[in-house]
PDB file of C-alpha atoms and ligand atoms in Angstrom:
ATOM      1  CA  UNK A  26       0.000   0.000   0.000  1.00 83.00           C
ATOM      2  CA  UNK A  27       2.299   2.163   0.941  1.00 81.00           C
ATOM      3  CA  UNK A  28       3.998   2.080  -2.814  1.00 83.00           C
ATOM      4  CA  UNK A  29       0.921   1.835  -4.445  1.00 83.00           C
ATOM      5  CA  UNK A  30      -0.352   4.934  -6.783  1.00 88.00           C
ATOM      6  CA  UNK A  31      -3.256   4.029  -8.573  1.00 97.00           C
ATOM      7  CA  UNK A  32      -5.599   0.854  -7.922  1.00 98.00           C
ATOM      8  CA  UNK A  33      -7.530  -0.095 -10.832  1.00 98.00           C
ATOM      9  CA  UNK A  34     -10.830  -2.209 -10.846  1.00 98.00           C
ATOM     10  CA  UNK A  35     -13.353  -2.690 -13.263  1.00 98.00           C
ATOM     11  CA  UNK A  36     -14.735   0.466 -13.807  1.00 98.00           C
ATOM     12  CA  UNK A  37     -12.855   2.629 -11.295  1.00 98.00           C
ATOM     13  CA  UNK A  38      -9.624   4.403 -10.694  1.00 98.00           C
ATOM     14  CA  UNK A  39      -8.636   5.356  -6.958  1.00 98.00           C
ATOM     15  CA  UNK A  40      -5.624   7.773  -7.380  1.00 97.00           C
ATOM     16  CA  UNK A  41      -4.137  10.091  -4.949  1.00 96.00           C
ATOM     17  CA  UNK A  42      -6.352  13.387  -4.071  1.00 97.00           C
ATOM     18  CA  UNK A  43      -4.994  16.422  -5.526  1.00 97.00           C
ATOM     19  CA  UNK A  44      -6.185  20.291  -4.603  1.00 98.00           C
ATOM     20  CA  UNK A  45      -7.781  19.713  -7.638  1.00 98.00           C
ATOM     21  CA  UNK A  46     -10.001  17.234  -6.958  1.00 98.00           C
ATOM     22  CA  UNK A  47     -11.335  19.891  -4.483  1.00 98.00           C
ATOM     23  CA  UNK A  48     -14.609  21.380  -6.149  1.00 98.00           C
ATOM     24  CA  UNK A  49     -16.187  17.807  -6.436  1.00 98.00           C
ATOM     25  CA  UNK A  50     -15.123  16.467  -2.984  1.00 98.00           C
ATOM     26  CA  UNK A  51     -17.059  19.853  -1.775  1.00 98.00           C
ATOM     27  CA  UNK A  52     -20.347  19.347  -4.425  1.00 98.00           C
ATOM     28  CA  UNK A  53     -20.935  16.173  -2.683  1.00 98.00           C
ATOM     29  CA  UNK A  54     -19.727  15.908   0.502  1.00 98.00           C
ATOM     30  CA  UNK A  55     -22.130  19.103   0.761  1.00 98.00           C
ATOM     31  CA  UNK A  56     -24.657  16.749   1.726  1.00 98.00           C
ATOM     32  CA  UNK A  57     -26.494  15.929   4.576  1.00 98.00           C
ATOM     33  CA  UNK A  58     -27.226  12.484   3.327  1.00 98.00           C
ATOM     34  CA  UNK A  59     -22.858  12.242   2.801  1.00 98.00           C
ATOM     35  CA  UNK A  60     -22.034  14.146   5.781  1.00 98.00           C
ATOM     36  CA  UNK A  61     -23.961  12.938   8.311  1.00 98.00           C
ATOM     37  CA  UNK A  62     -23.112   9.193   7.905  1.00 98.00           C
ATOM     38  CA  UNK A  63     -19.211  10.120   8.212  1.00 98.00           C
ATOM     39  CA  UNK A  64     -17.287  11.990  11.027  1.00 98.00           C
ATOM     40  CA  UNK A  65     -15.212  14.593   9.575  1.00 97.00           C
ATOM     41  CA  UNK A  66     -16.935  16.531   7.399  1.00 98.00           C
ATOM     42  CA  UNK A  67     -19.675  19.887   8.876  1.00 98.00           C
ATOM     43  CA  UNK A  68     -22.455  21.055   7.228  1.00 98.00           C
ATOM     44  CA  UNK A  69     -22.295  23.085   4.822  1.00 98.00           C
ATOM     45  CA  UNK A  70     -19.018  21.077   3.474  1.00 98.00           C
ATOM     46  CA  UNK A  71     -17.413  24.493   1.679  1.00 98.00           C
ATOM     47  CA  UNK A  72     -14.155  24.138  -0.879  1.00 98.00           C
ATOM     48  CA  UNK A  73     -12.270  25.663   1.553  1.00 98.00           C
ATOM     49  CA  UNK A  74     -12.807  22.918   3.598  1.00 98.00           C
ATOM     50  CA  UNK A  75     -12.031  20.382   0.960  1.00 98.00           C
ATOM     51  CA  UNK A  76      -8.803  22.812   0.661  1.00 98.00           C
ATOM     52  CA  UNK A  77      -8.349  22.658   3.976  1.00 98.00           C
ATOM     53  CA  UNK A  78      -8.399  18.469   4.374  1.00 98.00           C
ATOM     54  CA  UNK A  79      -6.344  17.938   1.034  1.00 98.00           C
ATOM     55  CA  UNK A  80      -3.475  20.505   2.657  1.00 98.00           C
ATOM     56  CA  UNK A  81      -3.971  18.421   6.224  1.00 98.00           C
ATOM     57  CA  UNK A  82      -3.270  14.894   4.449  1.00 97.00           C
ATOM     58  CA  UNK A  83      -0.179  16.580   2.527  1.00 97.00           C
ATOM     59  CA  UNK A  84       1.417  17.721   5.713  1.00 98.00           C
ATOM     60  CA  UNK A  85       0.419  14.582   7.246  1.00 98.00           C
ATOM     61  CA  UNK A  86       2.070  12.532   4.477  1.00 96.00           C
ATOM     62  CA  UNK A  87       5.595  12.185   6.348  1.00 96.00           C
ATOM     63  CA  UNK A  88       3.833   9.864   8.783  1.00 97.00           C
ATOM     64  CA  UNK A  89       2.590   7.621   6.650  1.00 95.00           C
ATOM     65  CA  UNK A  90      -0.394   6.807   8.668  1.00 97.00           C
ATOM     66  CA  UNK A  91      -3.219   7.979   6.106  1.00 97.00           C
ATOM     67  CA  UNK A  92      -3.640   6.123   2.400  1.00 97.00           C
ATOM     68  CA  UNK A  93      -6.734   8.120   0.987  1.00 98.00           C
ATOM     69  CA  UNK A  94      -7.412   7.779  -2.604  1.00 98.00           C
ATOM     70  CA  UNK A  95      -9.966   9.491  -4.699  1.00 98.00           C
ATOM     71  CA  UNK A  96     -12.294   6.956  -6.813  1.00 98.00           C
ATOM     72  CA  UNK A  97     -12.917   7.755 -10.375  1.00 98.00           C
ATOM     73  CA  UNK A  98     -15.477   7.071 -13.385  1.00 98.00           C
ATOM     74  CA  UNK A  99     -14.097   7.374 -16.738  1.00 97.00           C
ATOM     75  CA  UNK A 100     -15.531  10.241 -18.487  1.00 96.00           C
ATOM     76  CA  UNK A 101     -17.049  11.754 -14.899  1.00 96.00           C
ATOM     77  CA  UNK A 102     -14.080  12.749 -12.700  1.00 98.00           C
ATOM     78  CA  UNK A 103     -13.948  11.918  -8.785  1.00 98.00           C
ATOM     79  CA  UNK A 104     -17.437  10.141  -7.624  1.00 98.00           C
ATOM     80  CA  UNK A 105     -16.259   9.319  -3.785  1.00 98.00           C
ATOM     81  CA  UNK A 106     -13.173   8.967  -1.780  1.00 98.00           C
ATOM     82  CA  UNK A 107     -12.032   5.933   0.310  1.00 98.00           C
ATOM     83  CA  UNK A 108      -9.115   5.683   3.031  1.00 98.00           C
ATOM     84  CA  UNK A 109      -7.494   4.019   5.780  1.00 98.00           C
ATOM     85  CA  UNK A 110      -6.347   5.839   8.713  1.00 98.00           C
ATOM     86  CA  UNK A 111      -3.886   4.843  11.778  1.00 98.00           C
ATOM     87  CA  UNK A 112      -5.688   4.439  15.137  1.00 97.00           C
ATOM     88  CA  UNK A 113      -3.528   4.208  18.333  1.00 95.00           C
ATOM     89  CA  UNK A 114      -3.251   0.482  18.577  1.00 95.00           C
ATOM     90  CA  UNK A 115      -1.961  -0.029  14.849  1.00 97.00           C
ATOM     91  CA  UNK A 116      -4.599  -1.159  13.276  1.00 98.00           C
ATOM     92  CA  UNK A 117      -5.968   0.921  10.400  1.00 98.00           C
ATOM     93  CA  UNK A 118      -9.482   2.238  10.329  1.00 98.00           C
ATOM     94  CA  UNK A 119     -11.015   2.189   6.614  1.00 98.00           C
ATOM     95  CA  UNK A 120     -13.814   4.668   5.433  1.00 98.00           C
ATOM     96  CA  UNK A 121     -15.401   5.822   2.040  1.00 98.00           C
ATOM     97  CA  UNK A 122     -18.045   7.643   0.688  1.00 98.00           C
ATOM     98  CA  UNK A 123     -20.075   8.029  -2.335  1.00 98.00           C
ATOM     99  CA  UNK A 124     -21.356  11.100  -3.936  1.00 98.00           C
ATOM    100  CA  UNK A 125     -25.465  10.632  -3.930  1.00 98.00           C
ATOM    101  CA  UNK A 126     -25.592  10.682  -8.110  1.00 98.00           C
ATOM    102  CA  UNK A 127     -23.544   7.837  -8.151  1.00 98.00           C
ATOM    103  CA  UNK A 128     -25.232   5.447  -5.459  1.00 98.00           C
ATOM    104  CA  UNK A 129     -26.744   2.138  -6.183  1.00 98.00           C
ATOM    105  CA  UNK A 130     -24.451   1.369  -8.882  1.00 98.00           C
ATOM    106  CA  UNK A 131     -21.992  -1.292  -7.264  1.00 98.00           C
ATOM    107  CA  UNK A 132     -19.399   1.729  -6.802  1.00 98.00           C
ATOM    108  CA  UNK A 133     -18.888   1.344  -2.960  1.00 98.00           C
ATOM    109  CA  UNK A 134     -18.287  -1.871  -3.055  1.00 98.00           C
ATOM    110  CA  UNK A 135     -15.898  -2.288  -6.015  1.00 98.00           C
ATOM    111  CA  UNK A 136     -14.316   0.495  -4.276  1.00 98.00           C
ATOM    112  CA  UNK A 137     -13.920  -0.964  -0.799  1.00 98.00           C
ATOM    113  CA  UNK A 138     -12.900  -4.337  -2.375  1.00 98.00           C
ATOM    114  CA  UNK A 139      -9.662  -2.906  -4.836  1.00 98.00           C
ATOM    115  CA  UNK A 140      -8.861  -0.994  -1.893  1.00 98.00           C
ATOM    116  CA  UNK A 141      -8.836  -3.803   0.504  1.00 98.00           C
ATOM    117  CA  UNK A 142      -6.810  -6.043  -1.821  1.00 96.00           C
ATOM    118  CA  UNK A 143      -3.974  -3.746  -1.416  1.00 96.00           C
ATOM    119  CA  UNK A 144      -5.043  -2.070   1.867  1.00 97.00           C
ATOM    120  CA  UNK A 145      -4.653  -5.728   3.911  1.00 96.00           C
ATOM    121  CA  UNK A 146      -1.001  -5.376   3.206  1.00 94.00           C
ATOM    122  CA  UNK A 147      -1.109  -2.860   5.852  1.00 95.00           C
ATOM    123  CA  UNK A 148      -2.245  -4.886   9.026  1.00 96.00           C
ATOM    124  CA  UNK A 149      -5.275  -5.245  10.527  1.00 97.00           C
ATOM    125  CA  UNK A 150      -8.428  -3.556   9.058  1.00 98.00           C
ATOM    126  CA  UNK A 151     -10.967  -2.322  10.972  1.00 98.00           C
ATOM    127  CA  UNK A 152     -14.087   0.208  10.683  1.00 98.00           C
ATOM    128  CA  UNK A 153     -17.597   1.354  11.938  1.00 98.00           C
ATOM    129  CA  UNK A 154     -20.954   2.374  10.528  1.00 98.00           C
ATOM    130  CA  UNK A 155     -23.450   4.316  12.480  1.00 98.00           C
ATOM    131  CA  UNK A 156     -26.562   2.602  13.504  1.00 98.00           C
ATOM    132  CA  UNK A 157     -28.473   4.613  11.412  1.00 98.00           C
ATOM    133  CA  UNK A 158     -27.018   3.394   8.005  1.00 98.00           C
ATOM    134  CA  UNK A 159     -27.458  -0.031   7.422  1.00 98.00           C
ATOM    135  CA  UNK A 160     -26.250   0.293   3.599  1.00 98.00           C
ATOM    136  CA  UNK A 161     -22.660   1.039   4.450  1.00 98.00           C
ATOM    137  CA  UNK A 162     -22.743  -2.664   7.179  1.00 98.00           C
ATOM    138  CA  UNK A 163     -23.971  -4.552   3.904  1.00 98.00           C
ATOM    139  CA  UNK A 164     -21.194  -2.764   1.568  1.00 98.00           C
ATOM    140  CA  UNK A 165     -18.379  -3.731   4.547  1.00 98.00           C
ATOM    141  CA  UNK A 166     -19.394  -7.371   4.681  1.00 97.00           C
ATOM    142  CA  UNK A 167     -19.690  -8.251   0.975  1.00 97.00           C
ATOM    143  CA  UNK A 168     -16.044  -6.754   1.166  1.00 97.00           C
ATOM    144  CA  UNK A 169     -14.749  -9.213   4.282  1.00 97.00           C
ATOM    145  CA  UNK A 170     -15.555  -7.009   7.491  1.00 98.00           C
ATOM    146  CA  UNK A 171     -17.075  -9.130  10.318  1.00 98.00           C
ATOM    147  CA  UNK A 172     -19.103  -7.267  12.922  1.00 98.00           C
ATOM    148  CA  UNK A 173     -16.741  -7.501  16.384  1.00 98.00           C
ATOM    149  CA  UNK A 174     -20.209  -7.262  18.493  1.00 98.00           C
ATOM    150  CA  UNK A 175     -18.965  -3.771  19.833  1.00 98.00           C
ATOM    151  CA  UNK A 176     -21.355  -0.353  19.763  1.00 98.00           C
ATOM    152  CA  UNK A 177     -19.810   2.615  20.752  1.00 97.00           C
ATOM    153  CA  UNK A 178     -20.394   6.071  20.063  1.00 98.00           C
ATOM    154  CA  UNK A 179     -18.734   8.679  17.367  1.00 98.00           C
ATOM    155  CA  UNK A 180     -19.397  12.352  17.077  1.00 98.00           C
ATOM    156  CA  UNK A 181     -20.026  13.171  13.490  1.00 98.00           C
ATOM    157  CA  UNK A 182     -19.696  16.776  12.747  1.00 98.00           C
ATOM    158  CA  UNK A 183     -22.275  16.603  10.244  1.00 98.00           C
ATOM    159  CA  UNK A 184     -24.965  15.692  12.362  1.00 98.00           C
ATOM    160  CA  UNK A 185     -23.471  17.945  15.350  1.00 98.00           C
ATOM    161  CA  UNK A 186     -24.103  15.321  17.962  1.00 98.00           C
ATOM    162  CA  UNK A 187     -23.317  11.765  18.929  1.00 98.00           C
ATOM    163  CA  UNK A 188     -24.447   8.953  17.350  1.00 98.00           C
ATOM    164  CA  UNK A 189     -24.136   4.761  17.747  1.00 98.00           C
ATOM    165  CA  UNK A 190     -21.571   3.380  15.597  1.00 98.00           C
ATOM    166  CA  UNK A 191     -21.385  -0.555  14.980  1.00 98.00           C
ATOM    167  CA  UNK A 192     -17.691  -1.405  14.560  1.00 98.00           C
ATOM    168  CA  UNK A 193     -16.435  -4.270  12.311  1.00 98.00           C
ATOM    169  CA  UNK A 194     -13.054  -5.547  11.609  1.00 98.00           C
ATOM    170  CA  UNK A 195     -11.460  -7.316   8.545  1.00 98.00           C
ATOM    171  CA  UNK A 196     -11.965 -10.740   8.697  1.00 96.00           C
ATOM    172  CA  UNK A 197     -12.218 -12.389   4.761  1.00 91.00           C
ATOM    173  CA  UNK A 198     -12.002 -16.002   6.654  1.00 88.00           C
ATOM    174  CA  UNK A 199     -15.216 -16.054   8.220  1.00 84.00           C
ATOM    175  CA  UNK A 200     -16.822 -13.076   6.703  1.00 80.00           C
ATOM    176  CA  UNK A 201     -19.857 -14.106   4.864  1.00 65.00           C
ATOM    177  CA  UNK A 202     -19.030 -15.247   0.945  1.00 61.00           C
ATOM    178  CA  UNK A 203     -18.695 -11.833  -0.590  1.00 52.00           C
ATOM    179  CA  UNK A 204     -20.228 -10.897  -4.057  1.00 51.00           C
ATOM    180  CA  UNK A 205     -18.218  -8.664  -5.536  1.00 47.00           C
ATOM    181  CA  UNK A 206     -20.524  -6.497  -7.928  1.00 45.00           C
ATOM    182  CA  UNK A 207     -17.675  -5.820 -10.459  1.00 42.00           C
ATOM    183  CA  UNK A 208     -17.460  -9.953 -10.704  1.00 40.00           C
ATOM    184  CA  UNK A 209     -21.473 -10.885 -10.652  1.00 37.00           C
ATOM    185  CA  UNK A 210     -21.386  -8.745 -14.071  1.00 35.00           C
ATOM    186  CA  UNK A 211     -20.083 -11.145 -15.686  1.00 31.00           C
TER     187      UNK A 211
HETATM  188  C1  LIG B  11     -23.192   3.744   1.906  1.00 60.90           C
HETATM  189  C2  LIG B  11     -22.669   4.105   0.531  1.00 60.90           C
HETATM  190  C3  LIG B  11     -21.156   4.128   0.557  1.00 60.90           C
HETATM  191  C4  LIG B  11     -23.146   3.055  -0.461  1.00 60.90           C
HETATM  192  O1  LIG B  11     -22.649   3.389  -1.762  1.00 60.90           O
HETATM  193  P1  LIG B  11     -23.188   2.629  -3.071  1.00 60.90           P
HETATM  194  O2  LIG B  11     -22.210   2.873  -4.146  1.00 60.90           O
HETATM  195  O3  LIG B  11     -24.601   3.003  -3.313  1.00 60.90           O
HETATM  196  O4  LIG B  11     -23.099   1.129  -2.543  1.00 60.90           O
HETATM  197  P2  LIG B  11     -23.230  -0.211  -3.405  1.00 60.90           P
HETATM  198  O5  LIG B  11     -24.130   0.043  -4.582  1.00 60.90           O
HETATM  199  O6  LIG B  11     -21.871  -0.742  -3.690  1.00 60.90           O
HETATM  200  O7  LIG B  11     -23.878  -1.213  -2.361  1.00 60.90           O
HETATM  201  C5  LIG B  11     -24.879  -0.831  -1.469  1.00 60.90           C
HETATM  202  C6  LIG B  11     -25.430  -2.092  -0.845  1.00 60.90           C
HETATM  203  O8  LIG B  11     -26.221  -1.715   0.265  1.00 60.90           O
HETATM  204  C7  LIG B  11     -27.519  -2.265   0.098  1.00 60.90           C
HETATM  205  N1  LIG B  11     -28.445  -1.360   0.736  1.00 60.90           N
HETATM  206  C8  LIG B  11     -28.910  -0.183   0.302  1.00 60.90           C
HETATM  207  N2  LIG B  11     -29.748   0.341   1.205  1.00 60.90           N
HETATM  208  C9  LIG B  11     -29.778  -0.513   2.244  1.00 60.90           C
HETATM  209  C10 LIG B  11     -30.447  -0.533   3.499  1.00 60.90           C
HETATM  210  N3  LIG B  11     -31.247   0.462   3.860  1.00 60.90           N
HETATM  211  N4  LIG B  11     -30.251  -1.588   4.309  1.00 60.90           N
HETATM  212  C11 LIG B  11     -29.417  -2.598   3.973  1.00 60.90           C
HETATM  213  N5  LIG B  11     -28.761  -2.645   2.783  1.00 60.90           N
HETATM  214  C12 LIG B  11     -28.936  -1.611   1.951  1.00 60.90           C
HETATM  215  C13 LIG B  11     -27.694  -2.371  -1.398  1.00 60.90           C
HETATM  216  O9  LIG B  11     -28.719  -3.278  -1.748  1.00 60.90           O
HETATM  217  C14 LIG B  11     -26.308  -2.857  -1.785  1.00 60.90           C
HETATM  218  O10 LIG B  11     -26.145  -4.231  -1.498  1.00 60.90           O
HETATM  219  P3  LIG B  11     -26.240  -5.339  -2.668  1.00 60.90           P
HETATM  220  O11 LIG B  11     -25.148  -5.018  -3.648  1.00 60.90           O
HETATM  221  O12 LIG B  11     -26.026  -6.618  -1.957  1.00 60.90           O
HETATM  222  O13 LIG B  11     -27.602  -5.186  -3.277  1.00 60.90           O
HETATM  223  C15 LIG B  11     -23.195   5.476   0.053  1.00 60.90           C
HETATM  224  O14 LIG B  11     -24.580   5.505   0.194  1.00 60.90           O
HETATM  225  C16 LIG B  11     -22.603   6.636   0.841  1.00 60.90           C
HETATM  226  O15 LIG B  11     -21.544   7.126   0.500  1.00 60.90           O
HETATM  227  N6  LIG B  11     -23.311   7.060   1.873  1.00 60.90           N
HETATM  228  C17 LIG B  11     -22.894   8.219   2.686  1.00 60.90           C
HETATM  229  C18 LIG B  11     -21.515   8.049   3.319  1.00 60.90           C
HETATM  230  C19 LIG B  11     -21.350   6.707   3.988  1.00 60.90           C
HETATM  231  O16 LIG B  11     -22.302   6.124   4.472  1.00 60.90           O
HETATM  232  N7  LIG B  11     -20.109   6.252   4.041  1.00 60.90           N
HETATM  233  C20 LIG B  11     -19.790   5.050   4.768  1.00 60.90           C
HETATM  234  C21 LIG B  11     -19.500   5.417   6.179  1.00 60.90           C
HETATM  235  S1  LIG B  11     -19.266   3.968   7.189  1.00 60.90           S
END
């Protein structure tokens, strides 16, 4: 992961985020039905905040604790972002979103699942959905996250208040058989 620059899948590219990718990050993390389901980003998600994250993970880059790649469509630009981020302990807490245009297509979970294949390499995988969104739980376990049985609580700026979050952790052993959307295509 820690070489890796691009990862391909079937109809996605996750590359690196650039300042430029800044305007659509904004457009549609600007959302309510985005923002609220992650931690980090308020309401209203400006540019300047977009600006303002891309220039954080830059500085940050030295530590080598974030991998956070922009995700693609041929022909449309960036659609969603996914990363992995270091959590005391080691182990490396995956999250993602999709911008609301693009949902229902598969896109999450090809997404999560080229990620993962080179994201394992990093150590243990772990991450958390709130209560409240069911979708993202279903998008984590076709992809090899087991729930651990543990619900604690995450402040999502979005909402402006606490909410229940059901964690999961990386498990492809014992994880249910995934069905990779990319693959059932065929
Ligand atoms: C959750 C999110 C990533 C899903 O993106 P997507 O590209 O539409 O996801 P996919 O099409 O790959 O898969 C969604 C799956 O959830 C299922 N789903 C949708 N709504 C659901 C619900 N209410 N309950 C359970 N499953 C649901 C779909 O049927 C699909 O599963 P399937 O392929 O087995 O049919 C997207 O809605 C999003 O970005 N939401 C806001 C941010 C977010 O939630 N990020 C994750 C934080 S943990």
């Amino acid at each position: 992961m820690r070489d890796v620059i691009e990862i391909q899948t079937q109809r996605l590219t996750l590359k690196p985020i650039s300042m430029g990718d800044a305007p659509r990050i904004a457009r549609f993390a600007n959302d309510p039905a985005v923002a609220r389901m992650i931690t980090s980003a308020p309401l209203p998600y400006l540019q300047c905040a977009a600006e303002g994250w891309i220039m954080t993970l830059n500085a940050r880059a030295p530590l080598g604790e974030d991998f956070v790649f922009g995700v693609h469509v041929a022909g449309e630009g960036l659609v969603g972002v996914i990363g992995a981020h270091k959590k005391r302990g080691g182990a490396f807490d995956v999250g993602y979103w999709v911008g609301r245009p693009y949902w229902g297509r598969g896109f999450a979970s090809e997404t999560l699942n080229g990620f993962v294949s080179e994201a394992r390499g990093l150590g243990q995988l772990i991450a958390g959905h709130f209560v409240d969104n069911p979708a993202s739980g279903r998008v984590l376990q076709k992809a090899g996250f087991v729930y651990t049985g543990e619900t604690d609580e995450a402040y999502s700026l979005g909402r402006m208040a606490r909410a229940p979050v059901k964690r999961m952790r990386y498990a492809p052993a014992i994880a249910a058989p995934a069905h990779d959307h990319a693959m059932a295509l065929h």
